[in-house]
Amino acid sequence: MTSENNGREQAGATGDGGSVDAATEDFVAHRNLLFTVAYEMLGSAADAEDVLQETWLKWAGVDLGTVRDRRAYLVRITTRQSLNRLRTLGRRKESYVGSWLPEPLLTTPDVAEDVELADSVSMAMMLVLETLTPVERAVFVLREVFDLGYDEIAEAVEKTPAAVRQIAHRARAHVAARRPRGEVTAAESRRALAAFQRAVETGDLQGLLDILSPDVVLLGDGGGIKQAVLRPVVGADKVARLMLGGLVKLDMEMRMDPAQVNGHPALVVRLDGELDTVVAVRFDEGRITGLYAVRNPEKLSYMREEATLSR
């Protein structure tokens, strides 16, 4: 069932009438935006979908005659529901086995063309957002990614506009200190990723060392279901030898295919034809400084068809 049909069927269940039709049209029109807001706040597509269900239920009960800006109102509901869910996610992450990584999304080409959107949903940026408090994250996402006014954000997070300005300033400084250094073009990313893939597939240790930054960090997310490194592996030599050593022990046919994941070039690894791992990367000044390998099968369902994100 498509998301649009899903929205319509949910709306139909609430009753008939022009107001319900209008509510449905507004929800469907802004659904991709609302999903993007929820995903950037939660790092989980499955939880973002749940937030959209909750948003619809609240939106269906709103008197539209009292709503001046329906887009802003929907974003406000989505933000509040996301903040509520962040508390549940926080408890879940505390008991998570190994490193917790955001849920990767197979994205449409237009996401990569929107540089600011692609940057905001990159695996590297999503991990930076994880270091913010829930309210800081909401304020940063709504202001820096979706360009909402301070008054609108204040209503969404239930703070004063003055407080929101201070939170935004603090969050910007925090993110700026941790985001990737220097801009890397899509072409540069593809070349670097192709060199990485070639080195891994041919077992070329020196080729790997040439493309990896000396202080590269490898994070693996198996969720206790699939084998993955439980702690960050730091350093080009350690990362390269671990990766190539693992392939030597592999008793399955491996295939690596390039894909657009979270708006950036990434690799999809299949073992004996089955989707096994998504490898996203962080590039800084021409070299790979971060490798994010998601193996948890519960996080790979959104790699089977493209997700549409929007601002």
PDB file of C-alpha atoms in Angstrom, residues 2-311:
ATOM      1  CA  THR A   2       1.393   3.400  -0.915  1.00  0.00           C
ATOM      2  CA  SER A   3       1.753   6.121   1.665  1.00  0.00           C
ATOM      3  CA  GLU A   4      -0.825   8.267  -0.109  1.00  0.00           C
ATOM      4  CA  ASN A   5      -3.376   5.469  -0.196  1.00  0.00           C
ATOM      5  CA  ASN A   6      -2.599   4.747   3.433  1.00  0.00           C
ATOM      6  CA  GLY A   7      -3.323   8.367   4.316  1.00  0.00           C
ATOM      7  CA  ARG A   8      -6.597   8.299   2.394  1.00  0.00           C
ATOM      8  CA  GLU A   9      -7.775   5.051   3.977  1.00  0.00           C
ATOM      9  CA  GLN A  10      -6.995   6.358   7.455  1.00  0.00           C
ATOM     10  CA  ALA A  11      -8.943   9.505   6.659  1.00  0.00           C
ATOM     11  CA  GLY A  12     -11.886   7.529   5.295  1.00  0.00           C
ATOM     12  CA  ALA A  13     -12.109   5.637   8.557  1.00  0.00           C
ATOM     13  CA  THR A  14     -12.791   8.851  10.491  1.00  0.00           C
ATOM     14  CA  GLY A  15     -16.000   9.627   8.606  1.00  0.00           C
ATOM     15  CA  ASP A  16     -17.226  11.561   5.605  1.00  0.00           C
ATOM     16  CA  GLY A  17     -17.490  15.246   4.844  1.00  0.00           C
ATOM     17  CA  GLY A  18     -15.601  18.062   3.228  1.00  0.00           C
ATOM     18  CA  SER A  19     -13.528  18.823   6.317  1.00  0.00           C
ATOM     19  CA  VAL A  20     -12.213  15.244   6.404  1.00  0.00           C
ATOM     20  CA  ASP A  21     -11.433  15.423   2.686  1.00  0.00           C
ATOM     21  CA  ALA A  22      -9.575  18.696   3.224  1.00  0.00           C
ATOM     22  CA  ALA A  23      -7.680  17.234   6.184  1.00  0.00           C
ATOM     23  CA  THR A  24      -6.717  14.235   4.062  1.00  0.00           C
ATOM     24  CA  GLU A  25      -5.542  16.399   1.174  1.00  0.00           C
ATOM     25  CA  ASP A  26      -3.386  18.523   3.477  1.00  0.00           C
ATOM     26  CA  PHE A  27      -1.886  15.509   5.201  1.00  0.00           C
ATOM     27  CA  VAL A  28      -1.084  13.726   1.943  1.00  0.00           C
ATOM     28  CA  ALA A  29       0.320  16.930   0.391  1.00  0.00           C
ATOM     29  CA  HIS A  30       2.766  17.394   3.283  1.00  0.00           C
ATOM     30  CA  ARG A  31       3.413  13.755   4.111  1.00  0.00           C
ATOM     31  CA  ASN A  32       6.944  13.594   2.664  1.00  0.00           C
ATOM     32  CA  LEU A  33       7.877  16.770   4.547  1.00  0.00           C
ATOM     33  CA  LEU A  34       6.459  15.400   7.809  1.00  0.00           C
ATOM     34  CA  PHE A  35       8.277  12.085   7.350  1.00  0.00           C
ATOM     35  CA  THR A  36      11.528  13.970   6.771  1.00  0.00           C
ATOM     36  CA  VAL A  37      11.048  16.055   9.929  1.00  0.00           C
ATOM     37  CA  ALA A  38      10.312  12.951  12.012  1.00  0.00           C
ATOM     38  CA  TYR A  39      13.184  10.955  10.490  1.00  0.00           C
ATOM     39  CA  GLU A  40      15.726  13.722  11.089  1.00  0.00           C
ATOM     40  CA  MET A  41      14.601  13.967  14.691  1.00  0.00           C
ATOM     41  CA  LEU A  42      14.529  10.227  15.363  1.00  0.00           C
ATOM     42  CA  GLY A  43      17.053   8.594  13.024  1.00  0.00           C
ATOM     43  CA  SER A  44      14.565   5.763  12.577  1.00  0.00           C
ATOM     44  CA  ALA A  45      12.296   5.421   9.557  1.00  0.00           C
ATOM     45  CA  ALA A  46      10.066   2.911  11.341  1.00  0.00           C
ATOM     46  CA  ASP A  47       9.545   5.285  14.263  1.00  0.00           C
ATOM     47  CA  ALA A  48       9.028   8.176  11.851  1.00  0.00           C
ATOM     48  CA  GLU A  49       6.198   6.219  10.227  1.00  0.00           C
ATOM     49  CA  ASP A  50       4.645   5.632  13.652  1.00  0.00           C
ATOM     50  CA  VAL A  51       4.878   9.368  14.353  1.00  0.00           C
ATOM     51  CA  LEU A  52       3.040  10.060  11.098  1.00  0.00           C
ATOM     52  CA  GLN A  53       0.247   7.718  12.173  1.00  0.00           C
ATOM     53  CA  GLU A  54      -0.040   9.629  15.461  1.00  0.00           C
ATOM     54  CA  THR A  55       0.114  12.951  13.616  1.00  0.00           C
ATOM     55  CA  TRP A  56      -2.754  11.917  11.351  1.00  0.00           C
ATOM     56  CA  LEU A  57      -4.939  10.879  14.288  1.00  0.00           C
ATOM     57  CA  LYS A  58      -4.451  14.258  15.969  1.00  0.00           C
ATOM     58  CA  TRP A  59      -4.803  16.197  12.710  1.00  0.00           C
ATOM     59  CA  ALA A  60      -8.077  14.446  11.833  1.00  0.00           C
ATOM     60  CA  GLY A  61      -9.615  15.856  15.004  1.00  0.00           C
ATOM     61  CA  VAL A  62      -8.571  19.476  14.400  1.00  0.00           C
ATOM     62  CA  ASP A  63     -11.126  22.144  13.437  1.00  0.00           C
ATOM     63  CA  LEU A  64      -9.483  23.350  10.208  1.00  0.00           C
ATOM     64  CA  GLY A  65     -11.396  26.622  10.397  1.00  0.00           C
ATOM     65  CA  THR A  66      -9.178  27.642  13.311  1.00  0.00           C
ATOM     66  CA  VAL A  67      -5.894  26.817  11.524  1.00  0.00           C
ATOM     67  CA  ARG A  68      -4.146  29.716   9.809  1.00  0.00           C
ATOM     68  CA  ASP A  69      -1.124  27.821   8.403  1.00  0.00           C
ATOM     69  CA  ARG A  70      -1.848  24.125   7.917  1.00  0.00           C
ATOM     70  CA  ARG A  71       1.715  23.184   6.960  1.00  0.00           C
ATOM     71  CA  ALA A  72       3.104  24.788  10.119  1.00  0.00           C
ATOM     72  CA  TYR A  73       0.379  23.175  12.242  1.00  0.00           C
ATOM     73  CA  LEU A  74       1.176  19.713  10.860  1.00  0.00           C
ATOM     74  CA  VAL A  75       4.897  20.250  11.445  1.00  0.00           C
ATOM     75  CA  ARG A  76       4.097  21.319  15.016  1.00  0.00           C
ATOM     76  CA  ILE A  77       2.130  18.098  15.680  1.00  0.00           C
ATOM     77  CA  THR A  78       4.879  15.974  14.114  1.00  0.00           C
ATOM     78  CA  THR A  79       7.570  17.713  16.165  1.00  0.00           C
ATOM     79  CA  ARG A  80       5.741  17.187  19.450  1.00  0.00           C
ATOM     80  CA  GLN A  81       5.045  13.544  18.672  1.00  0.00           C
ATOM     81  CA  SER A  82       8.707  13.065  17.713  1.00  0.00           C
ATOM     82  CA  LEU A  83       9.864  14.620  20.979  1.00  0.00           C
ATOM     83  CA  ASN A  84       7.613  12.224  22.881  1.00  0.00           C
ATOM     84  CA  ARG A  85       9.001   9.263  20.964  1.00  0.00           C
ATOM     85  CA  LEU A  86      12.612  10.364  21.507  1.00  0.00           C
ATOM     86  CA  ARG A  87      12.201   9.491  25.181  1.00  0.00           C
ATOM     87  CA  THR A  88      11.226   5.929  24.270  1.00  0.00           C
ATOM     88  CA  LEU A  89      14.095   5.696  21.793  1.00  0.00           C
ATOM     89  CA  GLY A  90      16.526   6.914  24.432  1.00  0.00           C
ATOM     90  CA  ARG A  91      15.594   4.024  26.734  1.00  0.00           C
ATOM     91  CA  ARG A  92      15.842   1.593  23.819  1.00  0.00           C
ATOM     92  CA  LYS A  93      19.332   2.807  22.906  1.00  0.00           C
ATOM     93  CA  GLU A  94      20.551   2.372  26.484  1.00  0.00           C
ATOM     94  CA  SER A  95      20.020  -1.399  26.212  1.00  0.00           C
ATOM     95  CA  TYR A  96      21.086  -1.671  22.550  1.00  0.00           C
ATOM     96  CA  VAL A  97      23.822  -4.220  21.785  1.00  0.00           C
ATOM     97  CA  GLY A  98      26.867  -2.468  20.286  1.00  0.00           C
ATOM     98  CA  SER A  99      26.806   0.833  18.417  1.00  0.00           C
ATOM     99  CA  TRP A 100      23.443   2.332  17.469  1.00  0.00           C
ATOM    100  CA  LEU A 101      23.384   3.751  13.940  1.00  0.00           C
ATOM    101  CA  PRO A 102      20.556   5.587  12.156  1.00  0.00           C
ATOM    102  CA  GLU A 103      18.307   3.542   9.913  1.00  0.00           C
ATOM    103  CA  PRO A 104      19.599   3.913   6.322  1.00  0.00           C
ATOM    104  CA  LEU A 105      17.241   5.083   3.585  1.00  0.00           C
ATOM    105  CA  LEU A 106      17.501   4.323  -0.127  1.00  0.00           C
ATOM    106  CA  THR A 107      16.823   7.825  -1.450  1.00  0.00           C
ATOM    107  CA  THR A 108      15.665   9.269  -4.764  1.00  0.00           C
ATOM    108  CA  PRO A 109      18.130  11.225  -6.967  1.00  0.00           C
ATOM    109  CA  ASP A 110      16.427  14.548  -6.195  1.00  0.00           C
ATOM    110  CA  VAL A 111      17.508  14.275  -2.545  1.00  0.00           C
ATOM    111  CA  ALA A 112      21.160  14.361  -3.600  1.00  0.00           C
ATOM    112  CA  GLU A 113      20.441  17.392  -5.799  1.00  0.00           C
ATOM    113  CA  ASP A 114      19.194  19.346  -2.766  1.00  0.00           C
ATOM    114  CA  VAL A 115      22.619  19.776  -1.157  1.00  0.00           C
ATOM    115  CA  GLU A 116      21.323  21.137   2.156  1.00  0.00           C
ATOM    116  CA  LEU A 117      18.741  18.366   2.521  1.00  0.00           C
ATOM    117  CA  ALA A 118      21.278  15.680   1.586  1.00  0.00           C
ATOM    118  CA  ASP A 119      23.739  17.090   4.117  1.00  0.00           C
ATOM    119  CA  SER A 120      21.112  17.103   6.849  1.00  0.00           C
ATOM    120  CA  VAL A 121      20.176  13.417   6.379  1.00  0.00           C
ATOM    121  CA  SER A 122      23.688  12.074   5.750  1.00  0.00           C
ATOM    122  CA  MET A 123      24.714   9.313   8.144  1.00  0.00           C
ATOM    123  CA  ALA A 124      27.518  11.522   9.460  1.00  0.00           C
ATOM    124  CA  MET A 125      25.155  14.417  10.213  1.00  0.00           C
ATOM    125  CA  MET A 126      22.522  12.146  11.722  1.00  0.00           C
ATOM    126  CA  LEU A 127      25.154  10.904  14.172  1.00  0.00           C
ATOM    127  CA  VAL A 128      26.061  14.502  15.016  1.00  0.00           C
ATOM    128  CA  LEU A 129      22.373  15.204  15.688  1.00  0.00           C
ATOM    129  CA  GLU A 130      22.388  12.268  18.115  1.00  0.00           C
ATOM    130  CA  THR A 131      24.717  14.289  20.373  1.00  0.00           C
ATOM    131  CA  LEU A 132      22.140  17.080  20.814  1.00  0.00           C
ATOM    132  CA  THR A 133      19.423  17.108  23.461  1.00  0.00           C
ATOM    133  CA  PRO A 134      15.941  16.327  22.085  1.00  0.00           C
ATOM    134  CA  VAL A 135      14.860  19.996  22.150  1.00  0.00           C
ATOM    135  CA  GLU A 136      18.160  21.162  20.642  1.00  0.00           C
ATOM    136  CA  ARG A 137      17.730  18.627  17.879  1.00  0.00           C
ATOM    137  CA  ALA A 138      14.174  19.746  17.159  1.00  0.00           C
ATOM    138  CA  VAL A 139      15.150  23.426  17.092  1.00  0.00           C
ATOM    139  CA  PHE A 140      18.192  22.805  14.890  1.00  0.00           C
ATOM    140  CA  VAL A 141      16.265  20.659  12.391  1.00  0.00           C
ATOM    141  CA  LEU A 142      13.305  23.043  12.138  1.00  0.00           C
ATOM    142  CA  ARG A 143      15.455  26.157  11.834  1.00  0.00           C
ATOM    143  CA  GLU A 144      18.490  25.042   9.821  1.00  0.00           C
ATOM    144  CA  VAL A 145      16.877  22.446   7.553  1.00  0.00           C
ATOM    145  CA  PHE A 146      13.285  23.607   7.169  1.00  0.00           C
ATOM    146  CA  ASP A 147      13.841  27.339   7.760  1.00  0.00           C
ATOM    147  CA  LEU A 148      10.918  27.773  10.151  1.00  0.00           C
ATOM    148  CA  GLY A 149      10.617  31.065  11.999  1.00  0.00           C
ATOM    149  CA  TYR A 150      11.492  31.276  15.672  1.00  0.00           C
ATOM    150  CA  ASP A 151       7.857  31.925  16.608  1.00  0.00           C
ATOM    151  CA  GLU A 152       6.707  28.788  14.794  1.00  0.00           C
ATOM    152  CA  ILE A 153       9.461  26.699  16.386  1.00  0.00           C
ATOM    153  CA  ALA A 154       8.597  28.118  19.805  1.00  0.00           C
ATOM    154  CA  GLU A 155       5.040  26.834  19.445  1.00  0.00           C
ATOM    155  CA  ALA A 156       6.271  23.423  18.306  1.00  0.00           C
ATOM    156  CA  VAL A 157       8.694  22.896  21.213  1.00  0.00           C
ATOM    157  CA  GLU A 158       6.636  24.876  23.749  1.00  0.00           C
ATOM    158  CA  LYS A 159       9.360  27.412  24.547  1.00  0.00           C
ATOM    159  CA  THR A 160       9.508  31.184  24.228  1.00  0.00           C
ATOM    160  CA  PRO A 161      10.953  32.638  20.984  1.00  0.00           C
ATOM    161  CA  ALA A 162      13.822  34.121  23.014  1.00  0.00           C
ATOM    162  CA  ALA A 163      14.649  30.706  24.478  1.00  0.00           C
ATOM    163  CA  VAL A 164      14.465  29.135  21.014  1.00  0.00           C
ATOM    164  CA  ARG A 165      16.991  31.661  19.689  1.00  0.00           C
ATOM    165  CA  GLN A 166      19.428  30.719  22.452  1.00  0.00           C
ATOM    166  CA  ILE A 167      18.882  27.001  21.869  1.00  0.00           C
ATOM    167  CA  ALA A 168      19.399  27.461  18.112  1.00  0.00           C
ATOM    168  CA  HIS A 169      22.663  29.333  18.695  1.00  0.00           C
ATOM    169  CA  ARG A 170      23.935  26.620  21.055  1.00  0.00           C
ATOM    170  CA  ALA A 171      22.908  23.800  18.708  1.00  0.00           C
ATOM    171  CA  ARG A 172      24.535  25.470  15.676  1.00  0.00           C
ATOM    172  CA  ALA A 173      27.839  25.841  17.523  1.00  0.00           C
ATOM    173  CA  HIS A 174      27.682  22.216  18.691  1.00  0.00           C
ATOM    174  CA  VAL A 175      26.989  20.898  15.194  1.00  0.00           C
ATOM    175  CA  ALA A 176      29.584  23.147  13.534  1.00  0.00           C
ATOM    176  CA  ALA A 177      32.303  21.720  15.775  1.00  0.00           C
ATOM    177  CA  ARG A 178      31.428  18.148  14.785  1.00  0.00           C
ATOM    178  CA  ARG A 179      30.239  18.199  11.188  1.00  0.00           C
ATOM    179  CA  PRO A 180      32.501  17.029   8.300  1.00  0.00           C
ATOM    180  CA  ARG A 181      35.386  19.369   7.487  1.00  0.00           C
ATOM    181  CA  GLY A 182      35.318  20.899   4.032  1.00  0.00           C
ATOM    182  CA  GLU A 183      32.872  20.281   1.205  1.00  0.00           C
ATOM    183  CA  VAL A 184      33.122  17.168  -0.929  1.00  0.00           C
ATOM    184  CA  THR A 185      31.360  17.026  -4.283  1.00  0.00           C
ATOM    185  CA  ALA A 186      29.199  14.085  -5.304  1.00  0.00           C
ATOM    186  CA  ALA A 187      31.732  13.204  -8.023  1.00  0.00           C
ATOM    187  CA  GLU A 188      34.582  13.154  -5.487  1.00  0.00           C
ATOM    188  CA  SER A 189      32.512  10.979  -3.176  1.00  0.00           C
ATOM    189  CA  ARG A 190      31.755   8.507  -5.964  1.00  0.00           C
ATOM    190  CA  ARG A 191      35.432   8.293  -6.966  1.00  0.00           C
ATOM    191  CA  ALA A 192      36.556   7.736  -3.384  1.00  0.00           C
ATOM    192  CA  LEU A 193      33.856   5.127  -2.818  1.00  0.00           C
ATOM    193  CA  ALA A 194      34.775   3.345  -6.062  1.00  0.00           C
ATOM    194  CA  ALA A 195      38.427   3.234  -4.950  1.00  0.00           C
ATOM    195  CA  PHE A 196      37.343   1.845  -1.591  1.00  0.00           C
ATOM    196  CA  GLN A 197      35.149  -0.795  -3.241  1.00  0.00           C
ATOM    197  CA  ARG A 198      37.919  -1.793  -5.653  1.00  0.00           C
ATOM    198  CA  ALA A 199      40.424  -2.181  -2.804  1.00  0.00           C
ATOM    199  CA  VAL A 200      38.042  -4.291  -0.711  1.00  0.00           C
ATOM    200  CA  GLU A 201      37.014  -6.546  -3.607  1.00  0.00           C
ATOM    201  CA  THR A 202      40.624  -7.169  -4.687  1.00  0.00           C
ATOM    202  CA  GLY A 203      42.048  -7.447  -1.169  1.00  0.00           C
ATOM    203  CA  ASP A 204      44.366  -4.499  -1.836  1.00  0.00           C
ATOM    204  CA  LEU A 205      45.587  -3.447   1.623  1.00  0.00           C
ATOM    205  CA  GLN A 206      47.657  -0.528   0.350  1.00  0.00           C
ATOM    206  CA  GLY A 207      44.769   0.663  -1.797  1.00  0.00           C
ATOM    207  CA  LEU A 208      42.578   0.740   1.311  1.00  0.00           C
ATOM    208  CA  LEU A 209      45.201   2.585   3.325  1.00  0.00           C
ATOM    209  CA  ASP A 210      45.464   5.169   0.539  1.00  0.00           C
ATOM    210  CA  ILE A 211      41.757   6.032   0.674  1.00  0.00           C
ATOM    211  CA  LEU A 212      41.263   5.796   4.446  1.00  0.00           C
ATOM    212  CA  SER A 213      42.158   8.710   6.686  1.00  0.00           C
ATOM    213  CA  PRO A 214      44.782   7.803   9.329  1.00  0.00           C
ATOM    214  CA  ASP A 215      42.173   8.441  12.048  1.00  0.00           C
ATOM    215  CA  VAL A 216      39.241   6.741  10.282  1.00  0.00           C
ATOM    216  CA  VAL A 217      36.541   5.320  12.562  1.00  0.00           C
ATOM    217  CA  LEU A 218      34.519   2.188  11.767  1.00  0.00           C
ATOM    218  CA  LEU A 219      31.152   1.725  13.476  1.00  0.00           C
ATOM    219  CA  GLY A 220      29.095  -1.428  13.062  1.00  0.00           C
ATOM    220  CA  ASP A 221      25.441  -1.963  13.934  1.00  0.00           C
ATOM    221  CA  GLY A 222      24.258  -5.555  14.170  1.00  0.00           C
ATOM    222  CA  GLY A 223      21.722  -4.906  16.913  1.00  0.00           C
ATOM    223  CA  GLY A 224      22.673  -8.170  18.617  1.00  0.00           C
ATOM    224  CA  ILE A 225      21.138 -10.013  15.643  1.00  0.00           C
ATOM    225  CA  LYS A 226      24.038  -9.999  13.176  1.00  0.00           C
ATOM    226  CA  GLN A 227      27.737 -10.048  14.029  1.00  0.00           C
ATOM    227  CA  ALA A 228      29.292  -6.577  14.020  1.00  0.00           C
ATOM    228  CA  VAL A 229      32.062  -4.732  15.847  1.00  0.00           C
ATOM    229  CA  LEU A 230      30.716  -3.837  19.279  1.00  0.00           C
ATOM    230  CA  ARG A 231      32.976  -0.830  19.764  1.00  0.00           C
ATOM    231  CA  PRO A 232      34.387   1.775  17.374  1.00  0.00           C
ATOM    232  CA  VAL A 233      37.522   0.637  15.525  1.00  0.00           C
ATOM    233  CA  VAL A 234      39.932   3.548  15.071  1.00  0.00           C
ATOM    234  CA  GLY A 235      42.876   3.889  12.688  1.00  0.00           C
ATOM    235  CA  ALA A 236      43.423   3.077   9.016  1.00  0.00           C
ATOM    236  CA  ASP A 237      45.605   0.023   9.582  1.00  0.00           C
ATOM    237  CA  LYS A 238      43.206  -1.569  12.100  1.00  0.00           C
ATOM    238  CA  VAL A 239      40.137  -0.860   9.970  1.00  0.00           C
ATOM    239  CA  ALA A 240      41.733  -2.094   6.724  1.00  0.00           C
ATOM    240  CA  ARG A 241      43.065  -5.307   8.239  1.00  0.00           C
ATOM    241  CA  LEU A 242      39.774  -6.010  10.004  1.00  0.00           C
ATOM    242  CA  MET A 243      37.789  -5.588   6.796  1.00  0.00           C
ATOM    243  CA  LEU A 244      40.099  -7.657   4.605  1.00  0.00           C
ATOM    244  CA  GLY A 245      40.548 -10.301   7.302  1.00  0.00           C
ATOM    245  CA  GLY A 246      36.789 -10.688   7.584  1.00  0.00           C
ATOM    246  CA  LEU A 247      36.464 -11.242   3.844  1.00  0.00           C
ATOM    247  CA  VAL A 248      39.062 -14.026   3.913  1.00  0.00           C
ATOM    248  CA  LYS A 249      36.912 -15.900   6.443  1.00  0.00           C
ATOM    249  CA  LEU A 250      33.719 -15.294   4.493  1.00  0.00           C
ATOM    250  CA  ASP A 251      32.313 -18.511   3.054  1.00  0.00           C
ATOM    251  CA  MET A 252      29.682 -16.824   0.892  1.00  0.00           C
ATOM    252  CA  GLU A 253      29.536 -15.026  -2.427  1.00  0.00           C
ATOM    253  CA  MET A 254      29.808 -11.296  -1.794  1.00  0.00           C
ATOM    254  CA  ARG A 255      28.662  -8.520  -4.100  1.00  0.00           C
ATOM    255  CA  MET A 256      28.997  -4.786  -3.477  1.00  0.00           C
ATOM    256  CA  ASP A 257      26.789  -2.338  -5.367  1.00  0.00           C
ATOM    257  CA  PRO A 258      26.829   1.458  -5.235  1.00  0.00           C
ATOM    258  CA  ALA A 259      23.590   3.128  -4.137  1.00  0.00           C
ATOM    259  CA  GLN A 260      22.230   6.474  -3.011  1.00  0.00           C
ATOM    260  CA  VAL A 261      21.728   6.198   0.735  1.00  0.00           C
ATOM    261  CA  ASN A 262      20.544   9.186   2.761  1.00  0.00           C
ATOM    262  CA  GLY A 263      21.295  11.401  -0.208  1.00  0.00           C
ATOM    263  CA  HIS A 264      24.925  10.271  -0.607  1.00  0.00           C
ATOM    264  CA  PRO A 265      26.894   7.542  -2.395  1.00  0.00           C
ATOM    265  CA  ALA A 266      27.113   4.340  -0.330  1.00  0.00           C
ATOM    266  CA  LEU A 267      27.618   0.617  -0.831  1.00  0.00           C
ATOM    267  CA  VAL A 268      25.073  -2.166  -0.487  1.00  0.00           C
ATOM    268  CA  VAL A 269      26.608  -5.532   0.365  1.00  0.00           C
ATOM    269  CA  ARG A 270      24.821  -8.737  -0.606  1.00  0.00           C
ATOM    270  CA  LEU A 271      25.854 -12.202   0.545  1.00  0.00           C
ATOM    271  CA  ASP A 272      24.655 -15.051  -1.673  1.00  0.00           C
ATOM    272  CA  GLY A 273      22.298 -12.542  -3.270  1.00  0.00           C
ATOM    273  CA  GLU A 274      20.656 -11.440   0.000  1.00  0.00           C
ATOM    274  CA  LEU A 275      20.851  -7.886   1.347  1.00  0.00           C
ATOM    275  CA  ASP A 276      23.265  -8.041   4.283  1.00  0.00           C
ATOM    276  CA  THR A 277      24.924  -4.688   4.998  1.00  0.00           C
ATOM    277  CA  VAL A 278      24.691  -1.036   4.083  1.00  0.00           C
ATOM    278  CA  VAL A 279      28.000   0.801   4.259  1.00  0.00           C
ATOM    279  CA  ALA A 280      27.707   4.581   4.443  1.00  0.00           C
ATOM    280  CA  VAL A 281      30.801   6.751   4.591  1.00  0.00           C
ATOM    281  CA  ARG A 282      31.949  10.139   5.780  1.00  0.00           C
ATOM    282  CA  PHE A 283      34.445  12.010   3.604  1.00  0.00           C
ATOM    283  CA  ASP A 284      36.728  14.766   4.796  1.00  0.00           C
ATOM    284  CA  GLU A 285      39.155  16.452   2.413  1.00  0.00           C
ATOM    285  CA  GLY A 286      39.281  13.575  -0.063  1.00  0.00           C
ATOM    286  CA  ARG A 287      39.614  10.671   2.364  1.00  0.00           C
ATOM    287  CA  ILE A 288      37.209   8.425   4.232  1.00  0.00           C
ATOM    288  CA  THR A 289      37.090   9.412   7.897  1.00  0.00           C
ATOM    289  CA  GLY A 290      34.012   7.422   8.887  1.00  0.00           C
ATOM    290  CA  LEU A 291      32.606   4.018   7.912  1.00  0.00           C
ATOM    291  CA  TYR A 292      29.116   3.117   9.112  1.00  0.00           C
ATOM    292  CA  ALA A 293      28.133  -0.506   8.533  1.00  0.00           C
ATOM    293  CA  VAL A 294      24.479  -1.278   9.292  1.00  0.00           C
ATOM    294  CA  ARG A 295      23.790  -5.023   9.451  1.00  0.00           C
ATOM    295  CA  ASN A 296      20.795  -5.149  11.779  1.00  0.00           C
ATOM    296  CA  PRO A 297      18.119  -6.643   9.471  1.00  0.00           C
ATOM    297  CA  GLU A 298      15.410  -4.735  11.347  1.00  0.00           C
ATOM    298  CA  LYS A 299      16.978  -1.517  10.055  1.00  0.00           C
ATOM    299  CA  LEU A 300      17.267  -2.506   6.389  1.00  0.00           C
ATOM    300  CA  SER A 301      13.614  -2.613   5.333  1.00  0.00           C
ATOM    301  CA  TYR A 302      13.795   0.923   3.864  1.00  0.00           C
ATOM    302  CA  MET A 303      16.577  -0.195   1.511  1.00  0.00           C
ATOM    303  CA  ARG A 304      14.118  -2.133  -0.650  1.00  0.00           C
ATOM    304  CA  GLU A 305      12.416   0.850  -2.263  1.00  0.00           C
ATOM    305  CA  GLU A 306      13.268   4.525  -2.552  1.00  0.00           C
ATOM    306  CA  ALA A 307      12.116   6.904   0.152  1.00  0.00           C
ATOM    307  CA  THR A 308      11.015  10.374  -0.935  1.00  0.00           C
ATOM    308  CA  LEU A 309      12.216  13.170   1.326  1.00  0.00           C
ATOM    309  CA  SER A 310      11.328  16.853   0.995  1.00  0.00           C
ATOM    310  CA  ARG A 311      11.637  20.243   2.670  1.00  0.00           C
TER     311      ARG A 311
END
